[in-house]
PDB file of C-alpha atoms in Angstrom:
ATOM      1  CA  MET A   1      37.146  66.242  27.365  1.00  0.00           C
ATOM      2  CA  LYS A   2      40.561  64.694  27.145  1.00  0.00           C
ATOM      3  CA  LYS A   3      40.314  63.531  30.635  1.00  0.00           C
ATOM      4  CA  THR A   4      37.164  61.552  29.723  1.00  0.00           C
ATOM      5  CA  ILE A   5      38.740  60.006  26.639  1.00  0.00           C
ATOM      6  CA  LEU A   6      41.811  58.995  28.476  1.00  0.00           C
ATOM      7  CA  THR A   7      39.746  57.334  31.240  1.00  0.00           C
ATOM      8  CA  THR A   8      37.742  55.617  28.656  1.00  0.00           C
ATOM      9  CA  LEU A   9      40.838  54.301  27.034  1.00  0.00           C
ATOM     10  CA  LEU A  10      42.379  53.119  30.179  1.00  0.00           C
ATOM     11  CA  LEU A  11      39.156  51.429  31.175  1.00  0.00           C
ATOM     12  CA  MET A  12      39.044  49.831  27.731  1.00  0.00           C
ATOM     13  CA  THR A  13      42.595  48.624  28.122  1.00  0.00           C
ATOM     14  CA  ALA A  14      41.894  46.985  31.437  1.00  0.00           C
ATOM     15  CA  LEU A  15      38.787  45.342  30.179  1.00  0.00           C
ATOM     16  CA  LEU A  16      40.352  44.102  26.964  1.00  0.00           C
ATOM     17  CA  GLY A  17      42.505  41.716  28.897  1.00  0.00           C
ATOM     18  CA  ARG A  18      39.139  39.930  29.964  1.00  0.00           C
ATOM     19  CA  ALA A  19      37.479  40.414  26.537  1.00  0.00           C
ATOM     20  CA  ASP A  20      38.396  36.950  25.138  1.00  0.00           C
ATOM     21  CA  GLU A  21      35.930  35.463  27.709  1.00  0.00           C
ATOM     22  CA  TYR A  22      33.010  37.320  26.191  1.00  0.00           C
ATOM     23  CA  GLN A  23      31.203  37.448  22.810  1.00  0.00           C
ATOM     24  CA  TYR A  24      29.906  41.020  22.744  1.00  0.00           C
ATOM     25  CA  LEU A  25      30.636  44.627  23.939  1.00  0.00           C
ATOM     26  CA  ALA A  26      27.445  46.350  24.931  1.00  0.00           C
ATOM     27  CA  PHE A  27      27.165  50.164  24.902  1.00  0.00           C
ATOM     28  CA  GLN A  28      24.335  51.577  27.158  1.00  0.00           C
ATOM     29  CA  ALA A  29      23.133  55.125  26.292  1.00  0.00           C
ATOM     30  CA  THR A  30      21.977  57.674  28.902  1.00  0.00           C
ATOM     31  CA  ASP A  31      18.406  56.945  27.630  1.00  0.00           C
ATOM     32  CA  GLY A  32      18.698  53.299  28.568  1.00  0.00           C
ATOM     33  CA  THR A  33      19.000  51.850  25.082  1.00  0.00           C
ATOM     34  CA  VAL A  34      21.588  49.109  24.540  1.00  0.00           C
ATOM     35  CA  GLN A  35      23.397  48.346  21.487  1.00  0.00           C
ATOM     36  CA  GLN A  36      25.962  45.346  21.067  1.00  0.00           C
ATOM     37  CA  ILE A  37      28.747  44.489  18.777  1.00  0.00           C
ATOM     38  CA  ALA A  38      30.809  41.348  18.435  1.00  0.00           C
ATOM     39  CA  VAL A  39      34.196  41.406  20.377  1.00  0.00           C
ATOM     40  CA  GLU A  40      35.904  39.209  17.552  1.00  0.00           C
ATOM     41  CA  GLY A  41      37.935  41.626  15.483  1.00  0.00           C
ATOM     42  CA  LEU A  42      36.808  44.637  17.425  1.00  0.00           C
ATOM     43  CA  LYS A  43      38.387  47.936  16.774  1.00  0.00           C
ATOM     44  CA  ILE A  44      37.545  51.111  18.722  1.00  0.00           C
ATOM     45  CA  THR A  45      38.460  54.660  17.781  1.00  0.00           C
ATOM     46  CA  PHE A  46      37.709  58.107  19.297  1.00  0.00           C
ATOM     47  CA  SER A  47      37.394  61.266  17.276  1.00  0.00           C
ATOM     48  CA  ASP A  48      35.580  64.567  17.738  1.00  0.00           C
ATOM     49  CA  GLY A  49      33.909  63.261  20.968  1.00  0.00           C
ATOM     50  CA  LYS A  50      32.554  60.256  19.472  1.00  0.00           C
ATOM     51  CA  LEU A  51      33.486  56.546  19.797  1.00  0.00           C
ATOM     52  CA  THR A  52      33.354  54.144  16.861  1.00  0.00           C
ATOM     53  CA  ALA A  53      33.322  50.476  17.298  1.00  0.00           C
ATOM     54  CA  VAL A  54      33.873  48.201  14.259  1.00  0.00           C
ATOM     55  CA  ALA A  55      33.734  44.331  14.155  1.00  0.00           C
ATOM     56  CA  GLY A  56      33.674  43.005  10.640  1.00  0.00           C
ATOM     57  CA  ASP A  57      30.886  44.517   8.610  1.00  0.00           C
ATOM     58  CA  ASP A  58      29.147  45.902  11.887  1.00  0.00           C
ATOM     59  CA  SER A  59      29.946  49.426  12.880  1.00  0.00           C
ATOM     60  CA  LYS A  60      28.442  51.618  15.571  1.00  0.00           C
ATOM     61  CA  THR A  61      28.973  55.147  16.506  1.00  0.00           C
ATOM     62  CA  PHE A  62      28.237  56.867  19.819  1.00  0.00           C
ATOM     63  CA  THR A  63      28.549  60.282  21.133  1.00  0.00           C
ATOM     64  CA  LEU A  64      30.600  59.975  24.320  1.00  0.00           C
ATOM     65  CA  SER A  65      28.485  62.442  26.263  1.00  0.00           C
ATOM     66  CA  GLU A  66      25.510  60.116  25.655  1.00  0.00           C
ATOM     67  CA  LEU A  67      27.115  56.909  26.779  1.00  0.00           C
ATOM     68  CA  SER A  68      26.454  55.868  30.308  1.00  0.00           C
ATOM     69  CA  LYS A  69      28.343  52.598  30.384  1.00  0.00           C
ATOM     70  CA  MET A  70      30.166  49.844  28.305  1.00  0.00           C
ATOM     71  CA  TYR A  71      30.306  46.264  29.458  1.00  0.00           C
ATOM     72  CA  PHE A  72      31.150  42.715  28.012  1.00  0.00           C
ATOM     73  CA  THR A  73      28.436  40.195  27.771  1.00  0.00           C
ATOM     74  CA  ASN A  74      27.813  36.757  26.430  1.00  0.00           C
ATOM     75  CA  THR A  75      24.073  37.320  25.776  1.00  0.00           C
ATOM     76  CA  VAL A  76      22.349  39.155  22.870  1.00  0.00           C
ATOM     77  CA  GLY A  77      19.204  41.002  23.117  1.00  0.00           C
ATOM     78  CA  ILE A  78      15.940  39.467  21.604  1.00  0.00           C
ATOM     79  CA  ASN A  79      14.883  41.496  18.598  1.00  0.00           C
ATOM     80  CA  GLU A  80      11.428  39.993  18.023  1.00  0.00           C
ATOM     81  CA  VAL A  81       8.450  38.661  20.048  1.00  0.00           C
ATOM     82  CA  GLU A  82       6.735  35.778  18.504  1.00  0.00           C
ATOM     83  CA  ALA A  83       3.040  35.180  19.501  1.00  0.00           C
ATOM     84  CA  ASP A  84       2.356  32.342  16.992  1.00  0.00           C
ATOM     85  CA  GLY A  85       0.321  34.847  14.986  1.00  0.00           C
ATOM     86  CA  GLN A  86      -1.585  36.034  18.062  1.00  0.00           C
ATOM     87  CA  GLN A  87      -0.647  39.701  18.408  1.00  0.00           C
ATOM     88  CA  ASP A  88      -3.497  40.078  21.188  1.00  0.00           C
ATOM     89  CA  ALA A  89      -1.563  37.518  23.303  1.00  0.00           C
ATOM     90  CA  VAL A  90       0.670  40.293  24.721  1.00  0.00           C
ATOM     91  CA  VAL A  91      -0.773  41.096  28.275  1.00  0.00           C
ATOM     92  CA  ALA A  92       1.657  43.850  29.302  1.00  0.00           C
ATOM     93  CA  ILE A  93       4.825  45.709  28.283  1.00  0.00           C
ATOM     94  CA  TYR A  94       7.027  47.467  30.830  1.00  0.00           C
ATOM     95  CA  ASN A  95      10.166  49.609  30.320  1.00  0.00           C
ATOM     96  CA  LEU A  96      13.256  48.999  32.594  1.00  0.00           C
ATOM     97  CA  GLN A  97      11.992  51.670  34.983  1.00  0.00           C
ATOM     98  CA  GLY A  98       8.796  49.499  35.466  1.00  0.00           C
ATOM     99  CA  VAL A  99       6.535  51.871  33.663  1.00  0.00           C
ATOM    100  CA  LYS A 100       3.753  50.078  31.678  1.00  0.00           C
ATOM    101  CA  MET A 101       3.845  51.059  28.114  1.00  0.00           C
ATOM    102  CA  ASP A 102       0.758  51.507  25.972  1.00  0.00           C
ATOM    103  CA  ALA A 103       2.077  50.272  22.783  1.00  0.00           C
ATOM    104  CA  VAL A 104       2.379  47.035  20.653  1.00  0.00           C
ATOM    105  CA  PRO A 105       5.826  45.453  20.364  1.00  0.00           C
ATOM    106  CA  ASP A 106       6.177  46.531  16.659  1.00  0.00           C
ATOM    107  CA  GLN A 107       5.691  50.188  17.702  1.00  0.00           C
ATOM    108  CA  LEU A 108       8.134  50.676  20.618  1.00  0.00           C
ATOM    109  CA  PRO A 109      10.938  53.171  20.513  1.00  0.00           C
ATOM    110  CA  LYS A 110      14.535  51.794  20.804  1.00  0.00           C
ATOM    111  CA  GLY A 111      15.174  50.263  24.265  1.00  0.00           C
ATOM    112  CA  ILE A 112      14.908  47.234  26.520  1.00  0.00           C
ATOM    113  CA  TYR A 113      11.461  46.115  27.558  1.00  0.00           C
ATOM    114  CA  ILE A 114       9.821  43.352  29.618  1.00  0.00           C
ATOM    115  CA  ILE A 115       6.795  41.598  27.911  1.00  0.00           C
ATOM    116  CA  LYS A 116       4.309  39.308  29.744  1.00  0.00           C
ATOM    117  CA  GLN A 117       2.872  37.106  27.111  1.00  0.00           C
ATOM    118  CA  ASN A 118       1.061  33.991  27.073  1.00  0.00           C
ATOM    119  CA  GLY A 119       1.841  33.163  30.714  1.00  0.00           C
ATOM    120  CA  THR A 120       5.574  33.970  30.324  1.00  0.00           C
ATOM    121  CA  THR A 121       7.754  36.886  30.783  1.00  0.00           C
ATOM    122  CA  LYS A 122      10.357  37.844  28.121  1.00  0.00           C
ATOM    123  CA  LYS A 123      13.025  40.556  27.888  1.00  0.00           C
ATOM    124  CA  ILE A 124      13.262  42.252  24.532  1.00  0.00           C
ATOM    125  CA  THR A 125      15.654  44.709  22.921  1.00  0.00           C
ATOM    126  CA  VAL A 126      14.250  47.021  20.365  1.00  0.00           C
ATOM    127  CA  LYS A 127      16.939  48.331  17.886  1.00  0.00           C
TER     128      LYS A 127
END
């Protein structure tokens, strides 16, 4: 366990040198869900096998064994799909493994999805 924490700390130290180029730090869980937190004012602590990231009023806590990767990004996930009042305009919803989901956007579990809607394709993140 100490080896994992030490490796993570070393990785974070190496990446923080480049963090000023990015706006968000993304955390991807083993189930494929992704959560992001702003880099500005970011403080990361490790305790009892958990990682806690705090930036301003935003705080996120992750169990280390459930994290698959962390990476810096300048993009933020889309939280909503707007169909101009036409919920039936959604043609298909796919997860990142390419499996077609039988659900409406409002009822999807946490994760990242591809939605084909009104002749366009969008990526959404359900938080």
